[in-house]
Short mmCIF file of C-alpha atoms and ligand atoms in Angstrom, two decimals:
data_model
loop_
_atom_site.label_atom_id
_atom_site.label_comp_id
_atom_site.label_asym_id
_atom_site.label_seq_id
_atom_site.Cartn_x
_atom_site.Cartn_y
_atom_site.Cartn_z
CA MET A 1 79.56 62.60 69.58
CA ALA A 2 82.32 64.48 70.25
CA GLU A 3 81.63 68.00 71.98
CA VAL A 4 83.42 70.61 70.13
CA ALA A 5 83.96 74.63 71.47
CA VAL A 6 84.46 77.12 68.82
CA LEU A 7 86.56 80.17 70.25
CA GLY A 8 85.64 83.13 68.00
CA TYR A 9 82.64 83.59 66.16
CA GLY A 10 83.84 85.91 63.33
CA THR A 11 84.22 84.69 59.67
CA VAL A 12 86.13 81.34 60.16
CA GLY A 13 84.59 80.35 63.36
CA SER A 14 81.11 80.93 61.96
CA GLY A 15 82.32 78.94 59.00
CA VAL A 16 83.16 76.17 61.06
CA VAL A 17 80.05 75.79 62.74
CA GLU A 18 78.45 76.08 59.42
CA VAL A 19 80.52 73.15 58.06
CA ILE A 20 79.91 71.07 60.96
CA GLU A 21 76.12 71.62 60.95
CA ASN A 22 75.66 71.25 57.25
CA ASN A 23 78.05 68.50 56.65
CA ARG A 24 76.71 66.64 59.84
CA ASP A 25 76.02 63.12 57.87
CA VAL A 26 79.21 63.04 56.07
CA ILE A 27 81.20 63.98 59.29
CA SER A 28 79.42 61.35 61.36
CA LYS A 29 80.48 58.60 58.93
CA ARG A 30 84.28 59.44 59.48
CA CYS A 31 84.14 59.78 63.30
CA GLU A 32 81.68 59.38 66.06
CA GLY A 33 80.43 62.79 65.09
CA LEU A 34 80.80 66.42 66.24
CA HIS A 35 78.58 68.50 68.03
CA VAL A 36 79.26 72.41 68.80
CA LYS A 37 78.43 72.89 72.52
CA TYR A 38 79.90 76.14 73.12
CA ILE A 39 80.77 79.43 70.77
CA LEU A 40 82.91 81.77 72.64
CA ASP A 41 82.85 85.65 71.84
CA LEU A 42 82.52 88.89 73.32
CA ARG A 43 79.77 89.62 71.41
CA ASP A 44 75.86 88.48 71.44
CA PHE A 45 74.39 87.24 68.25
CA PRO A 46 70.81 88.02 68.46
CA GLY A 47 68.76 86.00 65.69
CA ASP A 48 71.57 83.63 64.88
CA PRO A 49 70.65 80.14 64.77
CA TYR A 50 73.35 79.03 67.38
CA GLU A 51 72.69 82.00 69.64
CA ASP A 52 71.90 79.80 72.42
CA ARG A 53 75.48 78.07 72.31
CA VAL A 54 77.20 81.76 72.60
CA VAL A 55 79.02 82.15 75.89
CA HIS A 56 81.35 84.82 76.94
CA ASP A 57 83.67 83.24 79.53
CA PHE A 58 86.32 80.66 78.65
CA ASP A 59 85.80 79.08 82.13
CA SER A 60 82.47 77.29 80.86
CA ILE A 61 84.67 75.40 78.22
CA ILE A 62 87.87 74.88 80.05
CA ASN A 63 85.80 73.55 83.13
CA ASP A 64 83.59 71.24 80.84
CA PRO A 65 84.91 67.68 80.85
CA GLU A 66 82.48 66.72 77.94
CA VAL A 67 84.24 69.05 75.60
CA LYS A 68 87.18 67.30 73.90
CA ILE A 69 87.94 69.54 70.88
CA VAL A 70 88.21 73.04 70.72
CA CYS A 71 88.44 74.90 67.46
CA GLU A 72 90.63 78.23 68.17
CA THR A 73 89.47 80.67 65.19
CA MET A 74 90.38 83.97 67.22
CA GLY A 75 93.49 85.03 65.50
CA GLY A 76 96.22 87.07 67.18
CA ALA A 77 98.83 85.60 69.48
CA THR A 78 97.96 86.91 73.33
CA PHE A 79 94.26 85.45 74.15
CA ALA A 80 94.57 82.84 71.61
CA TYR A 81 97.99 81.53 73.27
CA ASN A 82 96.65 81.51 76.77
CA TYR A 83 93.28 79.67 75.84
CA THR A 84 95.12 77.25 73.58
CA LYS A 85 97.50 76.22 76.10
CA ALA A 86 95.05 75.83 78.76
CA CYS A 87 93.05 73.75 76.62
CA LEU A 88 95.95 71.39 75.73
CA GLU A 89 97.06 71.38 79.31
CA ALA A 90 93.28 70.11 80.12
CA GLY A 91 93.74 67.34 77.55
CA LYS A 92 91.65 69.04 75.15
CA SER A 93 92.68 68.94 71.50
CA VAL A 94 92.81 72.58 69.55
CA CYS A 95 92.52 72.79 65.80
CA THR A 96 93.19 76.09 64.57
CA SER A 97 93.73 78.50 61.41
CA ASN A 98 95.79 80.86 63.54
CA LYS A 99 99.23 81.36 61.33
CA GLU A 100 100.56 84.05 63.70
CA LEU A 101 100.28 81.64 66.85
CA VAL A 102 101.46 78.27 64.94
CA GLU A 103 104.65 80.25 63.51
CA LYS A 104 105.34 81.53 66.93
CA TYR A 105 104.29 79.19 69.61
CA GLY A 106 103.76 75.80 67.33
CA ALA A 107 106.59 73.98 68.73
CA GLU A 108 105.68 74.75 72.27
CA LEU A 109 102.00 73.94 71.71
CA SER A 110 102.71 70.88 69.98
CA ARG A 111 104.94 69.78 72.76
CA ILE A 112 102.22 70.63 75.36
CA ALA A 113 99.67 68.48 73.31
CA ALA A 114 101.92 65.45 73.25
CA GLY A 115 102.45 65.70 76.88
CA HIS A 116 98.77 65.68 77.73
CA SER A 117 97.51 63.10 75.29
CA CYS A 118 95.71 65.56 72.91
CA SER A 119 96.68 67.03 69.44
CA TYR A 120 97.38 70.70 68.28
CA LEU A 121 96.45 70.55 64.55
CA PHE A 122 96.60 73.73 62.05
CA GLU A 123 96.01 72.52 58.66
CA ALA A 124 94.10 75.60 57.96
CA SER A 125 96.88 77.82 58.93
CA VAL A 126 98.49 77.57 55.62
CA GLY A 127 96.93 77.69 52.19
CA GLY A 128 93.30 77.88 53.86
CA GLY A 129 91.50 74.89 52.45
CA ILE A 130 94.45 73.26 50.42
CA PRO A 131 95.56 70.30 52.27
CA LEU A 132 99.22 71.08 52.60
CA ILE A 133 100.36 70.30 56.18
CA ARG A 134 98.69 66.74 55.93
CA THR A 135 100.22 66.24 52.61
CA ILE A 136 103.78 67.10 53.80
CA ASN A 137 103.41 65.18 57.11
CA GLU A 138 101.64 61.95 55.67
CA ALA A 139 101.51 61.77 51.97
CA LEU A 140 105.01 62.88 51.19
CA THR A 141 106.42 61.37 54.47
CA ALA A 142 108.78 58.95 52.30
CA GLU A 143 110.10 61.88 50.47
CA LYS A 144 113.02 64.23 50.96
CA ILE A 145 111.32 67.47 50.09
CA GLU A 146 114.08 69.64 48.44
CA ARG A 147 111.70 72.62 47.56
CA ILE A 148 108.69 74.57 48.30
CA TYR A 149 107.89 77.31 46.12
CA GLY A 150 104.22 79.13 45.60
CA ILE A 151 101.69 81.59 46.13
CA LEU A 152 100.65 81.55 49.50
CA ASN A 153 98.70 84.76 49.62
CA GLY A 154 95.21 85.36 47.84
CA THR A 155 94.97 89.15 48.47
CA THR A 156 98.36 89.94 46.66
CA ASN A 157 97.53 87.47 44.11
CA TYR A 158 94.37 89.08 43.30
CA ILE A 159 96.06 92.64 43.33
CA LEU A 160 98.76 91.45 40.85
CA TYR A 161 96.06 89.45 38.87
CA ARG A 162 94.09 92.86 38.19
CA MET A 163 97.31 94.75 37.51
CA GLU A 164 97.87 92.43 34.77
CA THR A 165 94.54 92.06 33.23
CA ALA A 166 92.81 95.14 34.00
CA GLY A 167 95.61 97.54 33.74
CA LEU A 168 94.95 98.78 37.31
CA ASP A 169 97.80 100.59 39.22
CA PHE A 170 98.77 99.09 42.66
CA LYS A 171 96.55 101.54 44.58
CA ALA A 172 93.42 100.94 42.39
CA ALA A 173 93.89 97.26 42.52
CA LEU A 174 94.18 97.30 46.33
CA CYS A 175 91.05 99.34 46.79
CA GLU A 176 89.21 96.98 44.37
CA ALA A 177 90.59 94.14 46.81
CA GLN A 178 89.14 95.57 49.85
CA GLU A 179 85.97 96.77 48.32
CA PHE A 180 85.36 92.61 47.70
CA GLY A 181 86.49 91.85 51.18
CA TYR A 182 89.65 90.33 50.20
CA ALA A 183 92.02 92.39 51.43
CA GLU A 184 91.86 93.93 55.24
CA LYS A 185 91.26 97.66 56.02
CA ASP A 186 95.00 97.56 57.19
CA PRO A 187 96.42 95.41 54.35
CA THR A 188 100.19 95.59 55.72
CA ALA A 189 100.33 91.85 56.53
CA ASP A 190 99.47 90.83 52.70
CA ILE A 191 101.19 93.40 50.78
CA GLU A 192 104.49 93.61 52.55
CA GLY A 193 104.62 90.05 52.67
CA HIS A 194 104.32 88.91 56.42
CA ASP A 195 101.37 86.88 55.73
CA PRO A 196 103.06 84.42 53.26
CA CYS A 197 106.28 84.59 55.39
CA ARG A 198 104.68 83.30 58.31
CA LYS A 199 103.34 80.56 56.16
CA ILE A 200 106.57 79.60 54.12
CA ALA A 201 108.13 79.51 57.89
CA ILE A 202 105.48 77.12 58.97
CA LEU A 203 106.20 74.63 55.97
CA ALA A 204 109.75 74.95 56.26
CA SER A 205 109.50 74.27 60.10
CA LEU A 206 107.62 71.15 59.36
CA VAL A 207 110.50 69.99 56.80
CA THR A 208 113.40 70.78 58.90
CA GLY A 209 111.76 69.59 62.14
CA LYS A 210 113.23 73.00 63.85
CA LYS A 211 111.50 76.36 64.25
CA VAL A 212 112.07 78.53 61.42
CA ASP A 213 111.81 82.25 62.73
CA TYR A 214 109.69 84.22 60.07
CA THR A 215 111.40 87.43 61.30
CA LYS A 216 114.75 86.13 59.90
CA ILE A 217 113.41 85.57 56.18
CA LEU A 218 114.13 87.96 53.36
CA MET A 219 110.76 89.33 52.77
CA GLU A 220 109.75 91.94 49.92
CA GLY A 221 106.16 92.53 49.35
CA ILE A 222 104.21 93.82 46.27
CA LYS A 223 103.73 97.70 47.08
CA ASP A 224 106.50 99.03 44.94
CA LEU A 225 105.62 97.34 42.01
CA SER A 226 104.38 99.46 39.09
CA ILE A 227 102.35 99.05 36.08
CA LYS A 228 105.33 99.67 34.16
CA ASP A 229 106.94 96.32 35.96
CA ILE A 230 103.56 94.55 34.71
CA GLU A 231 104.08 95.80 31.19
CA TYR A 232 107.63 94.42 31.07
CA ALA A 233 106.61 91.21 32.37
CA LYS A 234 104.19 90.91 29.81
CA ALA A 235 106.35 91.86 27.10
CA ALA A 236 108.92 88.90 28.15
CA GLY A 237 105.56 86.49 28.14
CA MET A 238 105.59 86.34 31.89
CA CYS A 239 103.76 87.44 34.86
CA ILE A 240 104.60 88.67 38.29
CA LYS A 241 103.69 86.63 41.20
CA LEU A 242 104.58 87.08 44.86
CA ILE A 243 106.43 83.89 45.67
CA ALA A 244 106.87 82.24 49.21
CA MET A 245 109.99 79.77 48.79
CA SER A 246 112.03 77.37 50.76
CA GLU A 247 114.91 75.43 49.32
CA PHE A 248 116.48 72.65 51.30
CA LYS A 249 120.02 71.97 50.12
CA ASN A 250 123.60 70.89 51.34
CA GLY A 251 121.96 70.71 54.90
CA GLY A 252 120.60 74.59 54.81
CA CYS A 253 117.31 75.93 54.52
CA TYR A 254 116.79 79.06 52.16
CA CYS A 255 113.71 80.91 52.60
CA MET A 256 112.65 84.01 50.85
CA VAL A 257 109.42 86.05 50.00
CA SER A 258 109.33 88.31 47.03
CA PRO A 259 107.86 89.02 43.90
CA ARG A 260 109.07 87.02 40.82
CA LEU A 261 108.97 86.77 37.27
CA ILE A 262 107.14 83.51 36.33
CA ALA A 263 107.54 82.04 32.64
CA ALA A 264 103.90 81.05 31.10
CA SER A 265 105.41 77.51 30.91
CA ASN A 266 105.27 77.46 34.82
CA PRO A 267 101.99 76.27 36.25
CA LEU A 268 101.86 78.91 38.90
CA SER A 269 101.39 81.56 35.88
CA ILE A 270 97.70 80.33 35.76
CA VAL A 271 96.92 80.93 39.21
CA LYS A 272 94.48 83.74 39.01
CA ASP A 273 92.29 85.72 41.36
CA VAL A 274 92.43 85.07 45.12
CA PHE A 275 93.65 81.53 44.67
CA ASN A 276 96.84 80.02 45.92
CA ALA A 277 99.01 77.28 44.61
CA VAL A 278 102.15 75.48 45.66
CA LEU A 279 104.69 73.49 44.02
CA ILE A 280 106.61 70.94 46.16
CA HIS A 281 109.70 69.34 44.77
CA SER A 282 110.66 66.02 46.37
CA ASP A 283 113.33 63.55 45.48
CA MET A 284 111.45 60.53 44.52
CA LEU A 285 108.02 62.07 43.04
CA ASP A 286 109.57 64.94 41.50
CA ASP A 287 107.14 67.88 41.23
CA SER A 288 103.59 68.07 42.63
CA MET A 289 101.26 70.93 42.86
CA TYR A 290 98.50 71.78 45.14
CA TYR A 291 95.98 74.36 44.19
CA GLY A 292 92.86 75.99 45.44
CA ARG A 293 91.36 78.50 48.01
CA GLY A 294 93.87 79.73 50.20
CA ALA A 295 91.52 81.57 52.17
CA GLY A 296 87.64 82.34 52.63
CA LYS A 297 85.21 81.49 55.21
CA LEU A 298 84.15 77.78 54.13
CA ALA A 299 87.24 76.79 52.73
CA THR A 300 89.35 77.69 55.85
CA ALA A 301 86.55 76.29 57.83
CA SER A 302 86.54 73.05 56.09
CA ALA A 303 90.43 72.39 57.10
CA VAL A 304 89.84 73.19 60.71
CA VAL A 305 86.91 70.70 60.75
CA GLY A 306 88.82 68.01 58.93
CA ASP A 307 91.53 68.46 61.92
CA ALA A 308 88.60 68.08 64.32
CA VAL A 309 87.52 64.85 62.75
CA GLU A 310 91.13 63.55 62.90
CA CYS A 311 91.08 64.64 66.83
CA ALA A 312 87.85 62.98 67.35
CA ASN A 313 88.97 59.88 65.93
CA ASN A 314 92.29 59.80 68.16
CA ILE A 315 90.72 60.86 71.58
CA GLY A 316 93.05 60.34 74.59
CA LYS A 317 96.04 60.04 71.99
CA THR A 318 98.21 62.59 70.32
CA VAL A 319 98.29 63.01 66.70
CA PHE A 320 101.76 64.79 66.32
CA CYS A 321 102.04 67.57 63.96
CA GLY A 322 105.03 70.24 64.87
CA TRP A 323 108.65 70.46 65.20
CA SER A 324 111.22 70.95 67.69
CA GLU A 325 111.60 74.25 70.06
CA GLU A 326 115.26 74.31 68.52
CA GLU A 327 115.76 77.23 66.32
CA ALA A 328 116.57 76.29 62.43
CA GLN A 329 119.50 78.03 61.26
CA LEU A 330 118.70 79.54 57.96
CA ALA A 331 121.24 79.33 55.20
CA ASP A 332 122.68 82.58 54.17
CA ILE A 333 120.29 84.01 51.50
CA ASP A 334 123.20 85.92 49.76
CA ASP A 335 124.48 82.31 48.49
CA LEU A 336 121.38 81.51 46.73
CA GLU A 337 121.55 81.62 42.95
CA GLN A 338 118.89 82.76 40.70
CA SER A 339 118.64 85.27 37.81
CA TYR A 340 117.30 88.90 37.88
CA PHE A 341 115.15 91.17 35.54
CA VAL A 342 116.74 94.53 35.90
CA ARG A 343 115.60 97.95 34.72
CA VAL A 344 118.40 100.18 33.77
CA LYS A 345 118.51 103.78 32.54
CA ASP A 346 120.08 104.06 29.24
CA GLU A 347 122.95 105.92 30.20
CA ALA A 348 123.98 103.51 33.05
CA ALA A 349 123.77 100.48 30.58
CA GLY A 350 127.36 100.34 29.80
CA ALA A 351 128.25 100.16 33.69
CA PHE A 352 125.50 97.82 34.37
CA LYS A 353 126.99 95.29 31.67
CA ALA A 354 130.22 95.52 32.85
CA ALA A 355 129.26 94.72 36.31
CA VAL A 356 126.69 91.91 35.83
CA LYS A 357 126.61 89.17 33.16
CA THR A 358 123.22 89.52 31.02
CA LYS A 359 121.65 87.48 28.60
CA ASP A 360 121.30 88.70 24.91
CA CYS A 361 117.62 89.43 25.25
CA VAL A 362 116.89 93.10 26.01
CA LEU A 363 113.49 94.67 26.50
CA GLU A 364 113.42 98.10 24.98
CA GLY A 365 110.46 100.70 24.44
CA ILE A 366 108.35 99.80 27.34
CA ALA A 367 109.23 102.97 29.03
CA GLU A 368 111.64 105.89 27.82
CA GLY A 369 114.98 106.42 28.75
CA GLU A 370 115.74 102.65 29.97
CA LYS A 371 115.96 99.18 29.09
CA GLY A 372 115.25 95.81 30.64
CA TYR A 373 118.05 93.04 31.11
CA PHE A 374 118.05 89.57 32.23
CA THR A 375 120.97 88.43 34.32
CA GLU A 376 122.85 84.94 34.11
CA SER A 377 122.15 83.00 37.08
CA MET A 378 124.07 84.52 40.01
CA THR A 379 123.93 84.51 43.77
CA GLU A 380 121.67 87.11 45.50
CA GLY A 381 124.98 88.40 47.46
CA GLY A 382 126.87 88.77 44.29
CA PHE A 383 124.09 90.33 42.42
CA LYS A 384 123.73 93.04 45.30
CA LYS A 385 127.13 93.78 45.30
CA ALA A 386 127.50 94.16 41.64
CA ILE A 387 124.64 96.77 41.60
CA ALA A 388 125.55 98.37 44.96
CA ASP A 389 127.51 101.24 43.14
CA LEU A 390 125.36 101.91 40.00
CA ASP A 391 123.21 104.96 40.13
CA GLY A 392 121.19 103.96 36.96
CA VAL A 393 119.15 100.82 38.14
CA ILE A 394 115.78 101.57 38.35
CA GLY A 395 114.61 97.98 39.91
CA TYR A 396 114.72 94.45 39.68
CA ILE A 397 112.80 91.41 40.03
CA ARG A 398 113.84 87.83 40.68
CA MET A 399 113.23 85.19 38.36
N1 HSE B 1 95.26 87.46 53.87
C1 HSE B 1 95.21 86.09 53.59
C2 HSE B 1 95.37 85.87 52.18
C3 HSE B 1 94.14 85.34 54.17
O1 HSE B 1 95.00 86.91 51.25
O2 HSE B 1 95.72 84.81 51.45
C4 HSE B 1 94.45 83.68 54.40
O3 HSE B 1 95.67 83.59 55.27
#
């Protein structure tokens, strides 16, 4: 039986304990078994079935040689970093759902793990319960991954879905998401795109083998989308999704997070509610899609425990998952080609069409005094330059 400590008894941490306890039988068929010996938290949990395992000092964990696996479900990048580093240096494997820590310190922590014959695994940090990291590292290991494109944030997918299906404006949809406990009280990380941006940075780091710094990724959230934008999308037979993408070509890595118009024929268009889905295009397999619960207590905890089982089967060894500390040079996003849907005031239509090559299809009658145009494929830089001096561009959405 491998002794486990859980750091942080919040939503995911309590889920980890629940998965280990409820699925004890199945887990013990796949490894020597897992047993939660300690739960570290500042709080007490009177009446909780595992209250006797709650400790308040990290020393009891780090100094206990029986503890071989630590599940870090605290979040944040300060205490979580110090505790993770100390555990790895003591030869204890760490499994985490903490995307902030993985994005920032994943390279260093996986190097430390490798130097101390233990593992740092983080399946749950991207896509919650969807097995994406193991898929990229193992199942697709013979593939050259050319593109990752998907919905990596459940909260914003829910908001956009409710704007689309219930006609709610952004604020009302956000309030509803908060009422259901999907969105945090402070929803900034989700609605401004930091959360999916960190996740795509982690996936791009895995593919490139170098650290992709999320702060250098072009990131646009959904808070400026209006109900009119949704109506235009519907009129075009499309929907709007917050897409995190990374394209690997000509030796470069392009990354971006932004709302995009998605055609009804694209499988991502049917991803509703708080679900996540990712399309991976690789050279031999072509497209493959991964769909499921990208957040939530048990889905996320299941991925953490899956990692813990892998660690239990590799005590005294390293299951390497990570990338080098060298920073990946992101390709200039201005060179990325795509087309755009653009809302233009009627009086500016002539100047717009003179500056930008558009397709024949024009959307009219959605909002007074304006029309919606679809551009031909052009570079991000070329598009921005073309519209820079035009007064009548109301807004645009990438396709
Ligand atoms: N806030 C995230 C989401 C949780 O909505 O997807 C999982 O990272």
